[in-house]
mmCIF file of C-alpha atoms and ligand atoms in Angstrom:
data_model
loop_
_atom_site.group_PDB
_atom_site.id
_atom_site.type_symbol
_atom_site.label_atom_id
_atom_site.label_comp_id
_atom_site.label_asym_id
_atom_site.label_seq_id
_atom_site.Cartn_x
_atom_site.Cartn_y
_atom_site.Cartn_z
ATOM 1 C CA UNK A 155 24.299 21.668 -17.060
ATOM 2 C CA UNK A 156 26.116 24.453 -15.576
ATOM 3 C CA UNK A 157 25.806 23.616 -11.238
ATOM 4 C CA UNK A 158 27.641 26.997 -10.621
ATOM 5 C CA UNK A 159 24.961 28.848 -12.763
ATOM 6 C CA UNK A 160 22.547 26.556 -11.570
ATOM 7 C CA UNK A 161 23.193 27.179 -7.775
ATOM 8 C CA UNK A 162 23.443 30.411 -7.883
ATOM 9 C CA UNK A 163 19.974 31.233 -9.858
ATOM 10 C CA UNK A 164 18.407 28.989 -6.661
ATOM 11 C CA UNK A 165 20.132 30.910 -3.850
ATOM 12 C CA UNK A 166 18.444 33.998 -5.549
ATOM 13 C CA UNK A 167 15.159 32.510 -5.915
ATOM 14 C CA UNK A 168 15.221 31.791 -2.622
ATOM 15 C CA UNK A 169 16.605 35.057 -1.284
ATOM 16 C CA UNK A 170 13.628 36.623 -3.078
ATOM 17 C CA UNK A 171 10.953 34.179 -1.692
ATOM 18 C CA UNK A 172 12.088 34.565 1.923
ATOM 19 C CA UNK A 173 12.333 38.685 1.563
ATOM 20 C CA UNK A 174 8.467 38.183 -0.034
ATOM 21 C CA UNK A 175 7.450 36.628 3.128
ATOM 22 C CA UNK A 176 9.188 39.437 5.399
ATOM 23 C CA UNK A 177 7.769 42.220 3.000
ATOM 24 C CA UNK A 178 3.927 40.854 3.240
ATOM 25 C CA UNK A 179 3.449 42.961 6.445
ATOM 26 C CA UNK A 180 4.929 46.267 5.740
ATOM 27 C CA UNK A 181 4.943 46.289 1.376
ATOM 28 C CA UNK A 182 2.461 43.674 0.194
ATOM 29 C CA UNK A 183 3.105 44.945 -3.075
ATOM 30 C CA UNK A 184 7.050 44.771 -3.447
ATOM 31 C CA UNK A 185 6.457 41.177 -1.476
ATOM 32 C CA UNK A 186 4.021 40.219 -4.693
ATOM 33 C CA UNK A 187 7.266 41.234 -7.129
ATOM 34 C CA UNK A 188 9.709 39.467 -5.280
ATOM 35 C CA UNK A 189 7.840 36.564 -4.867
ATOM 36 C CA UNK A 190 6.852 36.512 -8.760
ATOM 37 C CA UNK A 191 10.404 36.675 -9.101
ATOM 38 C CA UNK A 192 11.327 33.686 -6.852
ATOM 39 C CA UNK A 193 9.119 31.728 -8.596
ATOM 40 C CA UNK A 194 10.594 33.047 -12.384
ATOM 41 C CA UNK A 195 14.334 32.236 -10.892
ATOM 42 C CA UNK A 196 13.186 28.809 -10.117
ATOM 43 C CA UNK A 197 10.933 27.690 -13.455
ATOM 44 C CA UNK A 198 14.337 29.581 -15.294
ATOM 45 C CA UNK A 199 16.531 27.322 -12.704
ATOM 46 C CA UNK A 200 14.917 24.179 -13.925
ATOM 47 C CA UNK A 201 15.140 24.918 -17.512
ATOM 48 C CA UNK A 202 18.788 25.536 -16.828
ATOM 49 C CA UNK A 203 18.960 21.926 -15.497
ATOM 50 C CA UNK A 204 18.391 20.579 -19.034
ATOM 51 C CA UNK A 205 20.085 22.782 -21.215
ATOM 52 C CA UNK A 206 21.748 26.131 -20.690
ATOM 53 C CA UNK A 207 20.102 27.597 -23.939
ATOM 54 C CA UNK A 208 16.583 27.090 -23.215
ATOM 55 C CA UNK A 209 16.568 30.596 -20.732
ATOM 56 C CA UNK A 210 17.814 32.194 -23.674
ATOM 57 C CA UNK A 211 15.738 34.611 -25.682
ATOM 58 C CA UNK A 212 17.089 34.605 -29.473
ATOM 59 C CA UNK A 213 19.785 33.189 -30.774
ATOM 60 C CA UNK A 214 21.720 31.251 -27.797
ATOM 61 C CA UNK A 215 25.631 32.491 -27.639
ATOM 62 C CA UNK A 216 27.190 30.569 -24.989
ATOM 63 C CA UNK A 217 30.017 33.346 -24.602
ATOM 64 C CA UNK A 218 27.432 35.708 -24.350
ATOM 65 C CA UNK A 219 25.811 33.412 -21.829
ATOM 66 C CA UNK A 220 28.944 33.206 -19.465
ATOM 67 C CA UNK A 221 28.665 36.902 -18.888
ATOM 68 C CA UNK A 222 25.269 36.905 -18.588
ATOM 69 C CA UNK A 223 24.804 39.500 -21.451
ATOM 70 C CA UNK A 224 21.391 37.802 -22.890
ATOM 71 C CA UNK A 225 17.682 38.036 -22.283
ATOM 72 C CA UNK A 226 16.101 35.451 -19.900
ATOM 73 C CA UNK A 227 12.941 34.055 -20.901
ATOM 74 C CA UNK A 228 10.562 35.075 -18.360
ATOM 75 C CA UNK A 229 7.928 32.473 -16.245
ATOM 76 C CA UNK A 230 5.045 32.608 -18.943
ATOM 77 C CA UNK A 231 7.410 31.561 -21.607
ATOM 78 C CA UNK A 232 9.458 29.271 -19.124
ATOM 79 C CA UNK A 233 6.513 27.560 -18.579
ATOM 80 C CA UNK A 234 6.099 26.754 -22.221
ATOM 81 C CA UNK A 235 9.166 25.555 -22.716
ATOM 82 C CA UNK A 236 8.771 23.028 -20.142
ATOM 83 C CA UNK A 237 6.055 21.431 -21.557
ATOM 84 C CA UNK A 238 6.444 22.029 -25.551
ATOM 85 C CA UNK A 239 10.976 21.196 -25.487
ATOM 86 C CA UNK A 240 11.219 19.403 -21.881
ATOM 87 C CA UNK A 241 7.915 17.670 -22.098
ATOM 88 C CA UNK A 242 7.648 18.035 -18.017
ATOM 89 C CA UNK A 243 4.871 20.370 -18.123
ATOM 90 C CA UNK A 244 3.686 21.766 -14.773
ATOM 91 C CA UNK A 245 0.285 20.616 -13.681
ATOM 92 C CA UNK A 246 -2.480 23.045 -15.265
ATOM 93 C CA UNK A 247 -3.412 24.067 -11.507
ATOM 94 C CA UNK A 248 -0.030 25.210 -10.690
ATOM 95 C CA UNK A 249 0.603 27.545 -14.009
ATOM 96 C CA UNK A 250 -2.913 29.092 -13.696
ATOM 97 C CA UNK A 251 -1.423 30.152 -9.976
ATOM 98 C CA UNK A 252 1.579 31.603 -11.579
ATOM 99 C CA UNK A 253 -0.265 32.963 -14.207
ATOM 100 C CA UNK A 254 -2.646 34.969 -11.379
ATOM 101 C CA UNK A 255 0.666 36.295 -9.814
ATOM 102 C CA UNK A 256 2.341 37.115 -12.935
ATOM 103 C CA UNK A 257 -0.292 39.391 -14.118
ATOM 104 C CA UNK A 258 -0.872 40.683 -10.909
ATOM 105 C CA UNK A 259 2.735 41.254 -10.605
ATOM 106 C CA UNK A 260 2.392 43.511 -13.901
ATOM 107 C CA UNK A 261 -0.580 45.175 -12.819
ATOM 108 C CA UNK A 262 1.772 46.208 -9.607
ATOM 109 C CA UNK A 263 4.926 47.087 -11.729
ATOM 110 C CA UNK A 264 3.590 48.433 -15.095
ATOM 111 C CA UNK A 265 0.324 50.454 -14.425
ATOM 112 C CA UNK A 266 -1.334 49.878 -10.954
ATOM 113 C CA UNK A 267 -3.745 47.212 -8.988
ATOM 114 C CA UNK A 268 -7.199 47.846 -8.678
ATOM 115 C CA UNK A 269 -7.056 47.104 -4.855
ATOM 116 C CA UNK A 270 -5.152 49.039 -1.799
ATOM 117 C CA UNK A 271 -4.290 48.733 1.732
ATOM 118 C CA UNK A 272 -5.707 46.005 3.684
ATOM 119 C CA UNK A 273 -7.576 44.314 0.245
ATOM 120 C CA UNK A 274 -4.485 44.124 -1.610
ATOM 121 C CA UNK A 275 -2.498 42.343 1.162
ATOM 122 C CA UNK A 276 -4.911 39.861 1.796
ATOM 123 C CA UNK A 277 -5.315 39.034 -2.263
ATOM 124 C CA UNK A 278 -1.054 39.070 -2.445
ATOM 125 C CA UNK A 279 -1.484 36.715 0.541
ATOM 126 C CA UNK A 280 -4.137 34.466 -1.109
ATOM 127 C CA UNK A 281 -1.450 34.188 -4.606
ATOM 128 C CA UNK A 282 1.687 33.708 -2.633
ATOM 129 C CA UNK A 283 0.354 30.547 -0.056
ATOM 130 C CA UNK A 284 -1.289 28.867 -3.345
ATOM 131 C CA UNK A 285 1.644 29.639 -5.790
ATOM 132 C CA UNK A 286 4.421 28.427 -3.134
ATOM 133 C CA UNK A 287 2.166 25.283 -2.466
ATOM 134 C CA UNK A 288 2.506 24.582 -6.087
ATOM 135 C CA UNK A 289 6.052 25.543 -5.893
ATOM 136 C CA UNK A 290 7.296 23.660 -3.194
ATOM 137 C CA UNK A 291 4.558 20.495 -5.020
ATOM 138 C CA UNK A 292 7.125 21.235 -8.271
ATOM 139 C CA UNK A 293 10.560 21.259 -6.169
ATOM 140 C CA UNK A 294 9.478 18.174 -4.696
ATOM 141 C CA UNK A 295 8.533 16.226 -8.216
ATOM 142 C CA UNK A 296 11.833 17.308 -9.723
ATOM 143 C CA UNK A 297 13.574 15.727 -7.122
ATOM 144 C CA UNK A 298 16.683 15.362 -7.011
ATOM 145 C CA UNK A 299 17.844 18.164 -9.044
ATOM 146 C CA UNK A 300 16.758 20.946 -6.136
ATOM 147 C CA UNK A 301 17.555 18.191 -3.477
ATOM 148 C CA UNK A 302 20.557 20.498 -2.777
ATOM 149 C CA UNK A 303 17.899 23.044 -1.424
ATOM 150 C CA UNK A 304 16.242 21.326 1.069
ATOM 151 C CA UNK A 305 17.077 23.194 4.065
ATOM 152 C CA UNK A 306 15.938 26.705 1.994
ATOM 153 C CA UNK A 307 12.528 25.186 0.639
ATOM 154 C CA UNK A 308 11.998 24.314 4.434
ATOM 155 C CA UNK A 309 12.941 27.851 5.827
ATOM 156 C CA UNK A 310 10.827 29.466 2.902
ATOM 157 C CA UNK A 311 7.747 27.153 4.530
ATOM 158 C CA UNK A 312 8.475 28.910 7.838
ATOM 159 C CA UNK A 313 8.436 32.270 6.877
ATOM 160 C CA UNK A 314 5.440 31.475 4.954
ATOM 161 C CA UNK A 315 3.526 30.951 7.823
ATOM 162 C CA UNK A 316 2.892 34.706 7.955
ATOM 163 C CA UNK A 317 2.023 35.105 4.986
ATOM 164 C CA UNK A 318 -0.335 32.430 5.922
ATOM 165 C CA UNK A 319 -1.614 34.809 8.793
ATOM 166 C CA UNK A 320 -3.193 37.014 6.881
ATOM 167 C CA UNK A 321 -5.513 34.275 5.310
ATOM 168 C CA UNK A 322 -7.533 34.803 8.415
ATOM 169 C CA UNK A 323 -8.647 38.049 7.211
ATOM 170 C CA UNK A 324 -9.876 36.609 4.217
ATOM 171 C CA UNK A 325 -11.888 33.747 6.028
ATOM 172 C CA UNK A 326 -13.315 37.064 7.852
ATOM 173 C CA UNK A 327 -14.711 38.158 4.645
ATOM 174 C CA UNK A 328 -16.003 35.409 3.321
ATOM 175 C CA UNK A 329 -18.350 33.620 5.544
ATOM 176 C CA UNK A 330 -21.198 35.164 4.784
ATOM 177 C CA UNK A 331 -21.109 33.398 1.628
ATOM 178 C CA UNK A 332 -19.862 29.997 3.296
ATOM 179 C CA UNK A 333 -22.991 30.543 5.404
ATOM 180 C CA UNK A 334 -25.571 31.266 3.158
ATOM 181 C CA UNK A 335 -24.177 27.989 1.750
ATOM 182 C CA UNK A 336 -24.752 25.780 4.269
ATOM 183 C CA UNK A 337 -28.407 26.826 4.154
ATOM 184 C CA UNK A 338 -28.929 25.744 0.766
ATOM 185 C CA UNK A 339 -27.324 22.370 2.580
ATOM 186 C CA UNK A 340 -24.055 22.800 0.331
ATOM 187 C CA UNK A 341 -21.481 20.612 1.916
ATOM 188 C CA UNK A 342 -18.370 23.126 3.498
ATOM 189 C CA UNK A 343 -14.937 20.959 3.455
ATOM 190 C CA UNK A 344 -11.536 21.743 5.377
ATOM 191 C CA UNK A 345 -9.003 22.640 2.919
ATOM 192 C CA UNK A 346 -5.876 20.571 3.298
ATOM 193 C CA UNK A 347 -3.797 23.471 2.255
ATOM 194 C CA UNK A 348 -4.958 26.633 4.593
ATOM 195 C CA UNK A 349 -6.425 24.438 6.956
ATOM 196 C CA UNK A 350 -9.878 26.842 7.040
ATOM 197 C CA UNK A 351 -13.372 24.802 6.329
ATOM 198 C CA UNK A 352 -13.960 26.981 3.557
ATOM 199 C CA UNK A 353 -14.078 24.847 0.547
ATOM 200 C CA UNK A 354 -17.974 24.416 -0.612
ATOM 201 C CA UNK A 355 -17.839 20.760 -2.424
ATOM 202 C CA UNK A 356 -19.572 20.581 -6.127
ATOM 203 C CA UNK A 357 -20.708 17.069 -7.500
ATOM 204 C CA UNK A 358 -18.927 16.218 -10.666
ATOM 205 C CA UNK A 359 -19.656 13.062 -12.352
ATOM 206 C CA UNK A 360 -20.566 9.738 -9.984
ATOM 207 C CA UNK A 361 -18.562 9.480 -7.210
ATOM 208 C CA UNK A 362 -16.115 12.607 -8.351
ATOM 209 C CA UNK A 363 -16.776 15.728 -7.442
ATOM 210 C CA UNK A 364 -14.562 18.970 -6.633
ATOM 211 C CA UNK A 365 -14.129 21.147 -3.345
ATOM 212 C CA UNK A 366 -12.621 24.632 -3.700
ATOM 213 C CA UNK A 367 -11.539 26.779 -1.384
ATOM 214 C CA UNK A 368 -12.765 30.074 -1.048
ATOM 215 C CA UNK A 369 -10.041 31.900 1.161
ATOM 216 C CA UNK A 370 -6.788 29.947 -0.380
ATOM 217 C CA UNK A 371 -7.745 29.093 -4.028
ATOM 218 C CA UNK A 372 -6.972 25.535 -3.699
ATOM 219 C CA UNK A 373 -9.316 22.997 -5.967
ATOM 220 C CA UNK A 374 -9.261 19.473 -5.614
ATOM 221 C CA UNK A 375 -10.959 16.629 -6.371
ATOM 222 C CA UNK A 376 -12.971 14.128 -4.025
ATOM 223 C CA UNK A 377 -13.919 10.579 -4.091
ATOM 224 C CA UNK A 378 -16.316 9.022 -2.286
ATOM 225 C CA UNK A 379 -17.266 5.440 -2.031
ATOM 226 C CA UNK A 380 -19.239 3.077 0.566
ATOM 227 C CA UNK A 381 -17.491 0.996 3.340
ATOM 228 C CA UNK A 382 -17.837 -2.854 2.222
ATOM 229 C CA UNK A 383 -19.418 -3.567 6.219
ATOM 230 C CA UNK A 384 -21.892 -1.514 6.497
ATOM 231 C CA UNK A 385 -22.356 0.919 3.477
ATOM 232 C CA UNK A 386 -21.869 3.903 4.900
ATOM 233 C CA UNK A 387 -19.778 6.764 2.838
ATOM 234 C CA UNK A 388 -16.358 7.966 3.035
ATOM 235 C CA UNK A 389 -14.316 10.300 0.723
ATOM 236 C CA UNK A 390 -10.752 10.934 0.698
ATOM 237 C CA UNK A 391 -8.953 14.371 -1.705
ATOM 238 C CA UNK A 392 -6.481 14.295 -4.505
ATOM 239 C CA UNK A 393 -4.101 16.312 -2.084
ATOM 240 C CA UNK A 394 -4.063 13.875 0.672
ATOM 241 C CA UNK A 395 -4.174 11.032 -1.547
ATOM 242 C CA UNK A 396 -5.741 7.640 -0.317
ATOM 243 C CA UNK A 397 -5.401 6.308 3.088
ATOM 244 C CA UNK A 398 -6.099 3.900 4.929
ATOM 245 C CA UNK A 399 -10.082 4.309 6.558
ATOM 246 C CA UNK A 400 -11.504 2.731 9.839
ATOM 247 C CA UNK A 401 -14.801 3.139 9.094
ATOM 248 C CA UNK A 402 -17.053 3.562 12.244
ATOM 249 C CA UNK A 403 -18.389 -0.135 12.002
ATOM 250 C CA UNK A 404 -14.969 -1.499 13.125
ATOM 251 C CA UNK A 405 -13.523 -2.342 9.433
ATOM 252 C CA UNK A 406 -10.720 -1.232 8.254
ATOM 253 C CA UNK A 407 -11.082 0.322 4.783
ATOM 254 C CA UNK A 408 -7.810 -0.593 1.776
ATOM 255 C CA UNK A 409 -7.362 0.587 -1.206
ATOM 256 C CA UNK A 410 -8.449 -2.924 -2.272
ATOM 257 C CA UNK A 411 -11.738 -2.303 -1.362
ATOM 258 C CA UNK A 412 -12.120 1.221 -2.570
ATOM 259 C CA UNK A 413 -11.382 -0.850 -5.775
ATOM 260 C CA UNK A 414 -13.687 -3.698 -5.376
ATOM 261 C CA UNK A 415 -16.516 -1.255 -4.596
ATOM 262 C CA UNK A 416 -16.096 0.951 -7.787
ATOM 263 C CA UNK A 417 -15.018 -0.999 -10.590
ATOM 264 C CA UNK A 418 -16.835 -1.753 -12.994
ATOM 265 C CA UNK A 419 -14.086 -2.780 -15.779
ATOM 266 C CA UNK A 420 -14.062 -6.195 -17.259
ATOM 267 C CA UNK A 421 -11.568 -8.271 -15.669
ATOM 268 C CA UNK A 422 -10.704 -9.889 -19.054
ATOM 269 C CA UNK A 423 -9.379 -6.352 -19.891
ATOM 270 C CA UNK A 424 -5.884 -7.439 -17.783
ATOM 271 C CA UNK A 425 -4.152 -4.964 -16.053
ATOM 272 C CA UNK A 426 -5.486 -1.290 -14.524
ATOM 273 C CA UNK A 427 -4.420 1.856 -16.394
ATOM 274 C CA UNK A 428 -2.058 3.919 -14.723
ATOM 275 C CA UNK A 429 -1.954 7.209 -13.452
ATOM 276 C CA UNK A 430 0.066 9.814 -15.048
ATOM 277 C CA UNK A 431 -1.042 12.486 -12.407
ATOM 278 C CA UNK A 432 0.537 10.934 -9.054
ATOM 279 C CA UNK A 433 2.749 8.399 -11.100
ATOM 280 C CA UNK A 434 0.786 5.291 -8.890
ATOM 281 C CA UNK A 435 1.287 2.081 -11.141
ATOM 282 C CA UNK A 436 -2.360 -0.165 -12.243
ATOM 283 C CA UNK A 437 -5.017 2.535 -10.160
ATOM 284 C CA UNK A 438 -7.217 3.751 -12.455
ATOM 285 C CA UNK A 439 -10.652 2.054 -12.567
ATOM 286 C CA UNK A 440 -13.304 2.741 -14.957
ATOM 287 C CA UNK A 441 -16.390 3.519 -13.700
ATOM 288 C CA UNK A 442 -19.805 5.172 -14.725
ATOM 289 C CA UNK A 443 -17.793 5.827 -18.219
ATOM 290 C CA UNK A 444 -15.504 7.421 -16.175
ATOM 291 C CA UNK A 445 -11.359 6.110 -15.490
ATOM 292 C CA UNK A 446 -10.921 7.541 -12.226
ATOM 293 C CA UNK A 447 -7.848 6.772 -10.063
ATOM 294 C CA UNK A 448 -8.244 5.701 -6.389
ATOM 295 C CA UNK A 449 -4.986 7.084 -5.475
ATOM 296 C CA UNK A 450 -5.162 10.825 -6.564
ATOM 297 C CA UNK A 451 -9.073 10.958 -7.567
ATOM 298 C CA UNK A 452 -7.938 12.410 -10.534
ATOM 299 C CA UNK A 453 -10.317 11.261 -13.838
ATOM 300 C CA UNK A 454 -10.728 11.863 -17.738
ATOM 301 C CA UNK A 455 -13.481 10.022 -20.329
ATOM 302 C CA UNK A 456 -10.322 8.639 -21.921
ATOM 303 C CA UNK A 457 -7.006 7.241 -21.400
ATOM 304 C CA UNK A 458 -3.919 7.378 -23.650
ATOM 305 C CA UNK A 459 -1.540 4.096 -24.662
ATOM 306 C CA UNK A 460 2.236 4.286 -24.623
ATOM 307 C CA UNK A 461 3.342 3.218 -28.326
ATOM 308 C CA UNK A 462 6.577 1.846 -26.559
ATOM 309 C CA UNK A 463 5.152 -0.563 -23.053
ATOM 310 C CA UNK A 464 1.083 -0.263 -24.460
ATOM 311 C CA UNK A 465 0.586 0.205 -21.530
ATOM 312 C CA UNK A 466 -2.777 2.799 -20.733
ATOM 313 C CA UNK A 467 -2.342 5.813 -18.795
ATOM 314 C CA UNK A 468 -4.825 8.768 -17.334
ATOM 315 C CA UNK A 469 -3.236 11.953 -17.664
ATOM 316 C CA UNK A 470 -0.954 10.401 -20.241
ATOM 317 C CA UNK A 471 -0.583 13.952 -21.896
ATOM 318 C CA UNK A 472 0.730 14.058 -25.325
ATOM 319 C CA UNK A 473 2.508 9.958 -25.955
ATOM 320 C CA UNK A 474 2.870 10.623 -29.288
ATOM 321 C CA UNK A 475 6.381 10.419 -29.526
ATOM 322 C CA UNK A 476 5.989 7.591 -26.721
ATOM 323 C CA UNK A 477 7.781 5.023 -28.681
ATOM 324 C CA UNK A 478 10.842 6.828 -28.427
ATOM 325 C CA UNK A 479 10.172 8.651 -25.297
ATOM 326 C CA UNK A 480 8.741 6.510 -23.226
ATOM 327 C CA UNK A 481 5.084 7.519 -21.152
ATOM 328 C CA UNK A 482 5.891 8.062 -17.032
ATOM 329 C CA UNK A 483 6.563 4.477 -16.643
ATOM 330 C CA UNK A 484 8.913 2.994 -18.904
ATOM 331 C CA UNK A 485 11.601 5.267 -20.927
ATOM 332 C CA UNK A 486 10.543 4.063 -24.448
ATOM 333 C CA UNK A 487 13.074 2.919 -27.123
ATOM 334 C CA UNK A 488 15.535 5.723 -26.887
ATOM 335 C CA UNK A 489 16.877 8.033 -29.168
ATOM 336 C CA UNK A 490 20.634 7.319 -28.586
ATOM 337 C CA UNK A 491 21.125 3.497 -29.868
ATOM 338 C CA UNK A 492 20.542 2.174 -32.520
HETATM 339 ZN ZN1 ZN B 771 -7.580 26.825 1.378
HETATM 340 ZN ZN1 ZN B 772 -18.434 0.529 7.823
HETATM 341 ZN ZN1 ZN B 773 -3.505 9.256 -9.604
HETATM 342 ZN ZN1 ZN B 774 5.420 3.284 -21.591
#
């Protein structure tokens, strides 16, 4: 890996995120570029990380490359390669964010966007808070190669704040839906992200079911299950994760008991899957014909086995090539000895 390229394609991702933030008030629409562009520079940044030639369009010339006299790949295709040649695919949330900025990014720079004024700075608002949550989510999971960057991911989460601001606006405009939804006795939530209790919650399957926000974009799942004591219900979101409950009967709710209460595997079975969504070791139960982890709240119908540790994992992605690769809990066989 190149640090020098590498460090400098961050300090520009972040000099366009923070300008984005700045730009929200007075340009909404050159803050939407600059932001897609921040977020571009970074996906390209980790690509970089692994191999030089993989922001390369064509045929990679690393003398070429030096001088910078090549076509980048841009975020669409960046996001490919992670998945298909890194195999550390962003989480499907997070790339259908990008994807919402990138082609309103287009609609901005190549022909024009069907809203103006006030409208299109609260929508530019909406995509940058839920694209740099799933940002800063990403710069946090590939720890430590943008532990260097710290200090900017923390001043981009200030200036963010108002860009944040203008969420308000869109709260404005849609209660009148939230309302007529509590009449119809649909449950409203607080979304962890924006913070406004504007995320109507939909049953899924059981115990699952999915709450998304209305002014941010933010979806996440729910889980709810009853307090061993007295049976009363609690729920806790993928985005907060589990903790710790004291339920209002005086006991103290673990993720032990969460456990206890919901599955329904057979204990001859041996050991819990894991989860390959929040990377929690043995906390997927199976429940209703459902494996459902009481860590993230994430679920699936099926889990996949690593051909290297057998071990079973939910979200497992593609383990095909696990035996030599490894699944998110052991690194496989290897491809170097022999
Ligand atoms: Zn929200
Ligand atoms: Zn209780
Ligand atoms: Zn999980
Ligand atoms: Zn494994």
């Amino acid at each position: 890996m190149d640090s020098e390229i590498f460090h400098k394609l961050c300090e520009s991702a972040f000099d366009f995120l923070r300008r984005s933030a700045k730009e929200i008030e007075s340009e909404p629409k050159h803050a939407l570029v600059s932001f897609a562009a921040g977020v571009e520079l970074i996906l390209k940044a980790r690509l970089l990380h692994e191999h030089w030639s993989l922001i390369v369009v064509g045929k990679p010339d690393q003398k070429k490359f030096k001088k910078g006299d090549f076509n980048s790949v841009g975020a669409g295709d960046a996001l490919d390669r992670l998945e298909l040649i890194v195999g550390d695919p962003a989480p499907k949330e997070a790339i259908a964010a990008f994807n919402q900025i990138i082609k309103h990014r287009n609609s901005v720079v190549h022909f024009f966007h069907e809203l103006e004024g006030d409208k299109f700075r609260q929508a530019a608002a909406r995509d940058m808070c839920l694209g740099w949550m799933y940002l800063r989510a990403l710069l946090t999971a590939w720890a430590p190669k943008f532990d260097a960057f710290k200090d900017r991911v923390r001043l981009t989460d200030t200036a963010m704040k108002k860009v944040k601001g203008f969420l308000a606006a869109v709260f404005e405009s849609v209660k009148p839906e939230l309302d007529s939804l509590r009449k119809k006795s649909v449950e409203i939530a607080i979304c962890p992200s924006c913070s406004f209790e504007a995320a109507p919650v939909a049953s899924v399957s059981g115990p699952i079911s999915v709450q998304t926000c209305k002014v941010c974009g933010l979806s996440i799942n729910r889980l709810s299950f009853e307090c061993p004591e007295c049976g009363s219900e609690h729920t806790f979101n993928g985005w907060d994760q589990f903790q710790p409950i004291q339920c209002e009967c005086g006991e103290a709710i673990s993720q032990e008991d969460v456990k206890k209460a919901l599955d329904e595997s057979d204990p001859s079975e041996g050991q819990h899957p894991n989860c390959g969504n929040c990377t929690s070791a043995g906390t997927v139960v199976w429940h209703e014909g459902m494996y459902i982890c009481i860590e993230c709240a994430s679920y699936s119908e099926t889990v996949a086995q690593c051909e290297w540790c057998s071990e079973y994992q939910l979200n497992g992605g593609d383990l095909e090539f696990s035996y030599f690769s490894g699944c998110e809990f052991c690194d496989g066989r290897g491809v170097d000895d022999d």
